PDB file of C-alpha atoms in Angstrom:
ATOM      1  CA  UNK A  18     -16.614 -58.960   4.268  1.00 42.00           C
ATOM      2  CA  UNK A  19     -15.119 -58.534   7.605  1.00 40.00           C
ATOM      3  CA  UNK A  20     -13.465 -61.014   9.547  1.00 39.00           C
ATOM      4  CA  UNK A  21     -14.110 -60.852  13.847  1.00 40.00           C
ATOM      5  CA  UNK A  22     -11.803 -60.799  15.740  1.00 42.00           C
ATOM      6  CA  UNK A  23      -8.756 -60.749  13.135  1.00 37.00           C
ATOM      7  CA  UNK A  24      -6.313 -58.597  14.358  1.00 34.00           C
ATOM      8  CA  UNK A  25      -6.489 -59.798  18.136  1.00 32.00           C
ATOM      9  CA  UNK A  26      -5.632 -63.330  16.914  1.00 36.00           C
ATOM     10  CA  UNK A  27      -2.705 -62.415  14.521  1.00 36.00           C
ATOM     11  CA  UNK A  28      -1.116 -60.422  17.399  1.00 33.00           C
ATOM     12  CA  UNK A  29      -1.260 -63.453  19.610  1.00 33.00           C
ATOM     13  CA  UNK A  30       0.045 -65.203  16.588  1.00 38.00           C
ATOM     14  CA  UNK A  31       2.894 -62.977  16.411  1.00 36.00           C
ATOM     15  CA  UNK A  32       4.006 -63.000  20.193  1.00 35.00           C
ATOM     16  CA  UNK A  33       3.642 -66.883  20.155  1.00 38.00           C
ATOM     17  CA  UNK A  34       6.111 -67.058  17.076  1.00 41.00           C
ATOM     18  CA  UNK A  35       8.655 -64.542  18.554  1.00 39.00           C
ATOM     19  CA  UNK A  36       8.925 -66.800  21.947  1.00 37.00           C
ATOM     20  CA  UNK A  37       8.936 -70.090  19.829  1.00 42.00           C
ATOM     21  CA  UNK A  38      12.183 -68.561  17.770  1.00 45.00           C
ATOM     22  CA  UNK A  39      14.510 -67.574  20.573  1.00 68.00           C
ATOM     23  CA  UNK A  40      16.727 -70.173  22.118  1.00 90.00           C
ATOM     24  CA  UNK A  41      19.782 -72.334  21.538  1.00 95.00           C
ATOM     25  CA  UNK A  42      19.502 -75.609  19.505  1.00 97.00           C
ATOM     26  CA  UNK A  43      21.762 -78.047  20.008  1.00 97.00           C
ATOM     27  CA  UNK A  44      23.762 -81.899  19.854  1.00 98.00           C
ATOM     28  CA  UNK A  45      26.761 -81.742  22.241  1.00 97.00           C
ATOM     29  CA  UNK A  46      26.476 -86.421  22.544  1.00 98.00           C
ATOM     30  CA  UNK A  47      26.500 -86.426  26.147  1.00 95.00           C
ATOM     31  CA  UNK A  48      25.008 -89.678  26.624  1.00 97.00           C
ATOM     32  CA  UNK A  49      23.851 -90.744  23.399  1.00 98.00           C
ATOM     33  CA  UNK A  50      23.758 -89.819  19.320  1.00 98.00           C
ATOM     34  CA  UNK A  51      20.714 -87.823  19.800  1.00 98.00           C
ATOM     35  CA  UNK A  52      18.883 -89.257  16.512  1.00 98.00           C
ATOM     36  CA  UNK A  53      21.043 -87.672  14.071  1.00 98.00           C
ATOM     37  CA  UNK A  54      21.382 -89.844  10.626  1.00 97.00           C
ATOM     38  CA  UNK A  55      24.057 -90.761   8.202  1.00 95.00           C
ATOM     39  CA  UNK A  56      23.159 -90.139   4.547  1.00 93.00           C
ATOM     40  CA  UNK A  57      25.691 -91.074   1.373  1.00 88.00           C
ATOM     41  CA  UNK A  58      28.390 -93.358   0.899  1.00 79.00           C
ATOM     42  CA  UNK A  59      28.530 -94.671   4.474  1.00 72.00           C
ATOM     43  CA  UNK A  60      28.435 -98.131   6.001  1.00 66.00           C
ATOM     44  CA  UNK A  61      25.149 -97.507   7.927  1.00 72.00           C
ATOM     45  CA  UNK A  62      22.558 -94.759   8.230  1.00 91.00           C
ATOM     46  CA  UNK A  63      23.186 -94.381  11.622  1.00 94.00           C
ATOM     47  CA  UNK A  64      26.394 -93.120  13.050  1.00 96.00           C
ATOM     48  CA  UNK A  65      28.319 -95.302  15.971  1.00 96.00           C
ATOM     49  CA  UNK A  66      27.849 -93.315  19.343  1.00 98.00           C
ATOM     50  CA  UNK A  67      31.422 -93.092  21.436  1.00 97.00           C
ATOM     51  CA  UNK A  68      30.716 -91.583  24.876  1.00 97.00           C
ATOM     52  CA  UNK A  69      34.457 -89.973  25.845  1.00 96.00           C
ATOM     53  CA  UNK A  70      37.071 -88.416  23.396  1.00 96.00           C
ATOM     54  CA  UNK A  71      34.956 -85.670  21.991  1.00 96.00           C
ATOM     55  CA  UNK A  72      35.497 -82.248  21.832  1.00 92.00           C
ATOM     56  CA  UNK A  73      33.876 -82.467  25.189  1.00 86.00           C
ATOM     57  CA  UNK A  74      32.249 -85.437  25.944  1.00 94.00           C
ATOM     58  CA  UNK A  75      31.143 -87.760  23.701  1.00 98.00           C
ATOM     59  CA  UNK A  76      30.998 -87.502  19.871  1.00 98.00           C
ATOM     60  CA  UNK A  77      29.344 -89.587  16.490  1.00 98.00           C
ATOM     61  CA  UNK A  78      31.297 -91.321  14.175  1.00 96.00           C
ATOM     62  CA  UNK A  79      30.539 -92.885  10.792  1.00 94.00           C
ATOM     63  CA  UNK A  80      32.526 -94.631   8.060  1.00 91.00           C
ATOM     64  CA  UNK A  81      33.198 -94.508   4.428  1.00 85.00           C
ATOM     65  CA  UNK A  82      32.130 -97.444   1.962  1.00 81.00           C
ATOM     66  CA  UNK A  83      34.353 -96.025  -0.477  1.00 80.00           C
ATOM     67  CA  UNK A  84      31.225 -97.150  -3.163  1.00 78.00           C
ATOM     68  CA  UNK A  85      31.639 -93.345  -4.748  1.00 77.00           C
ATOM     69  CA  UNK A  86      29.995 -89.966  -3.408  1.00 83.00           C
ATOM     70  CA  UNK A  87      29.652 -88.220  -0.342  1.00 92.00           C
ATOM     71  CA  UNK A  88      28.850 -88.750   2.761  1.00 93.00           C
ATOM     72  CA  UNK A  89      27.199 -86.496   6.001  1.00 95.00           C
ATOM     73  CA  UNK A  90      26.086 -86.328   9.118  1.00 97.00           C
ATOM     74  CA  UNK A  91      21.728 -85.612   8.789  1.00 98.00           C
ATOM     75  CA  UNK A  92      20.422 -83.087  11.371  1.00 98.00           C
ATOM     76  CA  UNK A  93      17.615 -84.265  13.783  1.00 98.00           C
ATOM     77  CA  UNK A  94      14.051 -82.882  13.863  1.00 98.00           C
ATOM     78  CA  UNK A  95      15.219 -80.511  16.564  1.00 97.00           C
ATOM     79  CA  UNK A  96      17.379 -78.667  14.228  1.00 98.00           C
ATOM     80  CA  UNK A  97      14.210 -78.464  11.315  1.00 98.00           C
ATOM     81  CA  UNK A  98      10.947 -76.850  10.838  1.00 97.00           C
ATOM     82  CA  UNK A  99      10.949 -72.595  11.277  1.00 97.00           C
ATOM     83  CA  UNK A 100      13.887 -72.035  11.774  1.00 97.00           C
ATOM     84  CA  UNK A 101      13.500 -68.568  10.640  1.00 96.00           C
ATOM     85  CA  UNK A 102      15.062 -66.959  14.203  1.00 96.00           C
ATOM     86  CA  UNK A 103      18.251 -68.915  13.307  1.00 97.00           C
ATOM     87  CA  UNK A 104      18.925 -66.312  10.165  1.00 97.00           C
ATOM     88  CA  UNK A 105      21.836 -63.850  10.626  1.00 96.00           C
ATOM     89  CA  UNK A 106      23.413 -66.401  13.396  1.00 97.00           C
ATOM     90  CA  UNK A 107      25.766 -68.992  13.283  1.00 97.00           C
ATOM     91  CA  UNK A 108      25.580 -73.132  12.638  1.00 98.00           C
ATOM     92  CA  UNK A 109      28.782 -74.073  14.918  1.00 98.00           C
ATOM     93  CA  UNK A 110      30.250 -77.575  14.683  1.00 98.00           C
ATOM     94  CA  UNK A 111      33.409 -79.124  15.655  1.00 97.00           C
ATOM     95  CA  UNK A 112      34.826 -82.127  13.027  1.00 97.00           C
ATOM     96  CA  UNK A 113      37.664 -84.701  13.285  1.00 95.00           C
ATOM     97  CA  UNK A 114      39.055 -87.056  10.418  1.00 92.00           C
ATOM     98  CA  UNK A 115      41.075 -90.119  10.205  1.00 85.00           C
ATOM     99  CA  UNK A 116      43.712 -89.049   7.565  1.00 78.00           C
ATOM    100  CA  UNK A 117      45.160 -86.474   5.841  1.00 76.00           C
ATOM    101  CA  UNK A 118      45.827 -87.949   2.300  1.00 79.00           C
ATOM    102  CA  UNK A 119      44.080 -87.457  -1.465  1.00 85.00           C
ATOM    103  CA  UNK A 120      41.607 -84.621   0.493  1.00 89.00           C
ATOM    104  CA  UNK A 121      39.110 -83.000  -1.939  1.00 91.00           C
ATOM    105  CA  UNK A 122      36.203 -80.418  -2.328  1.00 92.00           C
ATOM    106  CA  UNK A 123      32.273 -81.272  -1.697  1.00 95.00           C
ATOM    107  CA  UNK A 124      29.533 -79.336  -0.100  1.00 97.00           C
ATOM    108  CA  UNK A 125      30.227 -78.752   3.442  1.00 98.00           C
ATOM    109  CA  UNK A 126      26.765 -77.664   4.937  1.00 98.00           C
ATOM    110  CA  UNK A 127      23.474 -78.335   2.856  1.00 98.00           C
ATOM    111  CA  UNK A 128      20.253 -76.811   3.997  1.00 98.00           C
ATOM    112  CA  UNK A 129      16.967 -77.918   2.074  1.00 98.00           C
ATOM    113  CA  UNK A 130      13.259 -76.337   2.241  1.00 98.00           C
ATOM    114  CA  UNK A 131      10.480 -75.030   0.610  1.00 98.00           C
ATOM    115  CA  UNK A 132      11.736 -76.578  -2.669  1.00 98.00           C
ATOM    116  CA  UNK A 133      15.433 -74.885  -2.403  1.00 98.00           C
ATOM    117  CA  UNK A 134      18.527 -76.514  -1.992  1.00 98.00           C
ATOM    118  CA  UNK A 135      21.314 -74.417  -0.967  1.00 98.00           C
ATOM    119  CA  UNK A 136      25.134 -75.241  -0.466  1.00 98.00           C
ATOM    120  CA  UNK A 137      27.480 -74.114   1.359  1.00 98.00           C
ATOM    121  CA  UNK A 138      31.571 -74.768   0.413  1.00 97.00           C
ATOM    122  CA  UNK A 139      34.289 -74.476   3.241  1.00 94.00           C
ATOM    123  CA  UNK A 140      37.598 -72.783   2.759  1.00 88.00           C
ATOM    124  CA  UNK A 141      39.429 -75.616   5.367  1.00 90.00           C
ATOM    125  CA  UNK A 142      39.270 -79.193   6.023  1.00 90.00           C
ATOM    126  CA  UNK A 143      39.727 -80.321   9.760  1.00 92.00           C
ATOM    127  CA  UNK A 144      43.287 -80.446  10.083  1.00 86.00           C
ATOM    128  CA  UNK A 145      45.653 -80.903  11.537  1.00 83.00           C
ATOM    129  CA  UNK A 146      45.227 -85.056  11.704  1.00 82.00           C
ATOM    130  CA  UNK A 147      43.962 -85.714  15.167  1.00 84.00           C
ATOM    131  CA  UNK A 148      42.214 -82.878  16.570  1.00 91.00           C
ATOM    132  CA  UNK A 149      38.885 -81.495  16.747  1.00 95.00           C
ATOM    133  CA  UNK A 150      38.594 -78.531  14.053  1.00 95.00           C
ATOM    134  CA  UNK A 151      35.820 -75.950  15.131  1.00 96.00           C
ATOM    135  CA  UNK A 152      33.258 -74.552  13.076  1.00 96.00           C
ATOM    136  CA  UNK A 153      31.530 -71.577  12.382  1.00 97.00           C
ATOM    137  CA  UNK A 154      28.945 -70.886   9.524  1.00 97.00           C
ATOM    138  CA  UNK A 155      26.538 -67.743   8.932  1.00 98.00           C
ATOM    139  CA  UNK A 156      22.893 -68.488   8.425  1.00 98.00           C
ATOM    140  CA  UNK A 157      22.592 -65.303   6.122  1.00 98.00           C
ATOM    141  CA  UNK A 158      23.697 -63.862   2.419  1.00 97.00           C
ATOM    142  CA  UNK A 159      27.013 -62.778   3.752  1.00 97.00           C
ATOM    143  CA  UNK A 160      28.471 -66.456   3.871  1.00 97.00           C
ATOM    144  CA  UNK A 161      28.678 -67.100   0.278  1.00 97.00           C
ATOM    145  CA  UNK A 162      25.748 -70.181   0.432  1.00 98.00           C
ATOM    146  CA  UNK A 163      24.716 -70.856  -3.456  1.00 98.00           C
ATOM    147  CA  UNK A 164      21.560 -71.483  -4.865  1.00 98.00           C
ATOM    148  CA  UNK A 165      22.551 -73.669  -7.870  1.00 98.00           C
ATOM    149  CA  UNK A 166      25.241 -71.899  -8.956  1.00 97.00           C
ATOM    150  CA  UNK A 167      24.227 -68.386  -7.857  1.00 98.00           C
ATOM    151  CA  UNK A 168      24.972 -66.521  -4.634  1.00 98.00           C
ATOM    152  CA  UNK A 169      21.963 -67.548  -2.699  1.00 98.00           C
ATOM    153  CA  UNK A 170      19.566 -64.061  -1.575  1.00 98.00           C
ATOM    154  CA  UNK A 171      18.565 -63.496   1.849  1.00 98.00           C
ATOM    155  CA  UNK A 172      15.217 -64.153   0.041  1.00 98.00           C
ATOM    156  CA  UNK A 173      16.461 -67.803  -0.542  1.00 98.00           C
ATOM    157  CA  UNK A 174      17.798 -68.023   2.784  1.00 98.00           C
ATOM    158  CA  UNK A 175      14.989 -66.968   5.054  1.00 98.00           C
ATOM    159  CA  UNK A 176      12.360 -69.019   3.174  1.00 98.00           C
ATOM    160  CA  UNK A 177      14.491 -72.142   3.540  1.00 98.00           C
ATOM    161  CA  UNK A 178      15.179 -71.273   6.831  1.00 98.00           C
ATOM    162  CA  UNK A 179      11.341 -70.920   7.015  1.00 97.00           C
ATOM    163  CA  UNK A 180      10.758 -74.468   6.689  1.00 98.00           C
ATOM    164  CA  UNK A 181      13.692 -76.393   7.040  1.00 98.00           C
ATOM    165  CA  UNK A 182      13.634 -80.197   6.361  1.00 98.00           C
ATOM    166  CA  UNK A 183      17.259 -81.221   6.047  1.00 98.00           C
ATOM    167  CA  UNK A 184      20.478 -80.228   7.679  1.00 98.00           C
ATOM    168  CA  UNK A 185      23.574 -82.199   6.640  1.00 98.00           C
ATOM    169  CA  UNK A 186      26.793 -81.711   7.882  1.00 98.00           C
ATOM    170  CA  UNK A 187      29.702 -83.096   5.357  1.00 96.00           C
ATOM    171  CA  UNK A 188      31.401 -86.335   7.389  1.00 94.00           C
ATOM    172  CA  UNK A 189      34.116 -87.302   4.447  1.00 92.00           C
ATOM    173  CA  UNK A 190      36.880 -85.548   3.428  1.00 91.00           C
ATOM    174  CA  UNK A 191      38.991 -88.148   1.691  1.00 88.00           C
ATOM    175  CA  UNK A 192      39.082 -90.142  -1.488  1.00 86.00           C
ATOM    176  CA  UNK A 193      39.557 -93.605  -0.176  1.00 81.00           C
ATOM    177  CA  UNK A 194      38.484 -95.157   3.052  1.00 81.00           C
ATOM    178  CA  UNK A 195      38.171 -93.080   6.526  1.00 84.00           C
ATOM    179  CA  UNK A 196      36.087 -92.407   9.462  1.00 91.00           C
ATOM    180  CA  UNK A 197      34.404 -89.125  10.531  1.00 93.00           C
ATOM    181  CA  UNK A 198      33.518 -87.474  13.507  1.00 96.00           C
ATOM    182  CA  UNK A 199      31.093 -85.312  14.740  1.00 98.00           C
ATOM    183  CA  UNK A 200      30.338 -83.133  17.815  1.00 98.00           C
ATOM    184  CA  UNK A 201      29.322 -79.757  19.541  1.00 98.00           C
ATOM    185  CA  UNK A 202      26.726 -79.001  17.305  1.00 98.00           C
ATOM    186  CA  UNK A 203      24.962 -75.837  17.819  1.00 98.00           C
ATOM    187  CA  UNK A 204      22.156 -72.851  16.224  1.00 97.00           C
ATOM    188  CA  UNK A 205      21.472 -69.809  18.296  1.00 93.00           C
ATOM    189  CA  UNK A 206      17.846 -67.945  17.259  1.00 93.00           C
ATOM    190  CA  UNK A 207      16.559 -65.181  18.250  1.00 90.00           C
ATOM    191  CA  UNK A 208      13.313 -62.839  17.672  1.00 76.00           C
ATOM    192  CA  UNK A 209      13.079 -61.114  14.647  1.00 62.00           C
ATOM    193  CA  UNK A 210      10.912 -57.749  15.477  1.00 57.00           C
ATOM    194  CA  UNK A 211      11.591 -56.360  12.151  1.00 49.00           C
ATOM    195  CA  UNK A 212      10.210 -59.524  10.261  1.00 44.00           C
ATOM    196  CA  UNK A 213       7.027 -59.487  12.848  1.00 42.00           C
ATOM    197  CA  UNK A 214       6.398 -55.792  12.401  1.00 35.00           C
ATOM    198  CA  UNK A 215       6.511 -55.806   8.680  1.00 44.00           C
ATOM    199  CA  UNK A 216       4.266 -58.744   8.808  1.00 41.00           C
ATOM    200  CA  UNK A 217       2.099 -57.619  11.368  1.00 38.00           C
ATOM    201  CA  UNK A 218       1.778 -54.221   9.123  1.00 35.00           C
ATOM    202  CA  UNK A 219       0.653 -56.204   6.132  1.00 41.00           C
ATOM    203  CA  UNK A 220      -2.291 -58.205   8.290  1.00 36.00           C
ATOM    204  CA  UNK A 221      -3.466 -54.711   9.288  1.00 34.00           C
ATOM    205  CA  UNK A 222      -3.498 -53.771   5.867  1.00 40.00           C
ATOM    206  CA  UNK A 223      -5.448 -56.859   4.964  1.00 39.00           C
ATOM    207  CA  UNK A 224      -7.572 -55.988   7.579  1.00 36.00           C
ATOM    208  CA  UNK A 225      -9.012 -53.095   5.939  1.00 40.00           C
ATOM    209  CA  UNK A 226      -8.934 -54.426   2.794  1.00 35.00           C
ATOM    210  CA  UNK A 227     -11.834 -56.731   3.651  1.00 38.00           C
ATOM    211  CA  UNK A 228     -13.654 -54.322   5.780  1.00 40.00           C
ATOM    212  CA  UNK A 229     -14.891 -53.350   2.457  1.00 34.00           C
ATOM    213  CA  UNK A 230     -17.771 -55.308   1.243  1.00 35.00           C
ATOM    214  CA  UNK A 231     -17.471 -58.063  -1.504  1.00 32.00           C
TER     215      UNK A 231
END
C-alpha cells in the first residue's frame, strides 16, 4: 500500500524540526523569576525574586526547611519538551550559597524524560562564601551523567533529551539551614544534520517498503 505524498511531507517535517532546534534558551531574572519552581525541602515552591545583586542583574532565591532531603531550583517549560538540539552542548548556570559549613554530596543537575531519570554529580560546591560560582555541564555521554547507577549512553541521553519534562538545578548545599541562589541560566541547541539524515534515510526506506502491496 502506498502512501501519497509521503516523502514531500517528512522533508518538510525535517526542515521544520532543524529550525525549531537551533537557538539559545535561557533565565538571566531581569525583571522577574521567569516561572521557574522550587521542588524539595524548601519553604515554598516558588523561589523569592531579588531584582539587583545577581551575577548580572537580578537572581532567585529559595530557602531550606531543614525537614530532611534536597532541595532545587525546577526548570520552566521553556527549558522542556525536544530538546534534542541541546545534546553535545552545555547547561551553564551560575550558583551562590549562604554558608560554608557541614557541606555534602547530592545530585547536582537531574534531567527526566521518556521514563529515564538521569543524574548528574558535581566535583565543586559554589565557593568561596559570597560569590557567584559559574557553571558548566555537557548535555552528552562525556560528562559522566548516570542512569541508576550506570554511566548513562548517548542512547539514554538523546531520548531524554527527546522529551524532556524536568530540569532541576540542586539549590542546597548544606546540612542545616541556608538560602540558595540562582541565576544566568542558559542551553545553546543547534541542528543536528546527522540525526535528520539518518532519519530521513530510514523514512525513504519505509517508503519503499510499502510501495509493495499488502
Amino acid at each position: 500500500m502506498k502512501i501519497p505524498h509521503l516523502k514531500f511531507i517528512s522533508i518538510l517535517l525535517l526542515s521544520m524540526a532543524g529550525n525549531v532546534y537551533a537557538g539559545l534558551i535561557s533565565s538571566n531574572f531581569d525583571t522577574n523569576a521567569e516561572d521557574w519552581l522550587v521542588s524539595g525541602d524548601s519553604t515554598s515552591g516558588v523561589p523569592t525574586y531579588i531584582n539587583s545583586g545577581g551575577n548580572l542583574g537580578g537572581y532567585i532565591e529559595a530557602e531550606d526547611t531543614v525537614a530532611g532531603g534536597v532541595w532545587y531550583f525546577d526548570a520552566p517549560v521553556k527549558f522542556l519538551g525536544n530538546m534534542t538540539g541541546a545534546y553535545n552542548q552545555a547547561l551553564q548556570y551560575d550558583l551562590k550559597q549562604t554558608g560554608i559549613g557541614d557541606q555534602f554530596t547530592a545530585r547536582d543537575v537531574i534531567l527526566n524524560g521518556a521514563g529515564i531519570e538521569l543524574k548528574y554529580y558535581g566535583s565543586s560546591h559554589p565557593l568561596p562564601l559570597g560569590s557567584w560560582v559559574s557553571y558548566s555541564v555537557l548535555l552528552d555521554e562525556s560528562a559522566g551523567w548516570l542512569n541508576g547507577a550506570a554511566a548513562a549512553s548517548q542512547a539514554d541521553i538523546l531520548t531524554v533529551l527527546g522529551s524532556l519534562d524536568r530540569l532541576r538545578i540542586r539549590g542546597e548545599f548544606i546540612t542545616g539551614s541556608d538560602t540558595g541562589r540562582l541565576d544566568s541560566v542558559s542551553i545553546s541547541t543547534v541542528p543536528i544534520p546527522g540525526a535528520v539524515w539518518l532519519f530521513g534515510s530510514a523514512l525513504v526506506g519505509f517508503m519503499g517498503f510499502s510501495g509493495k502491496k499488502s
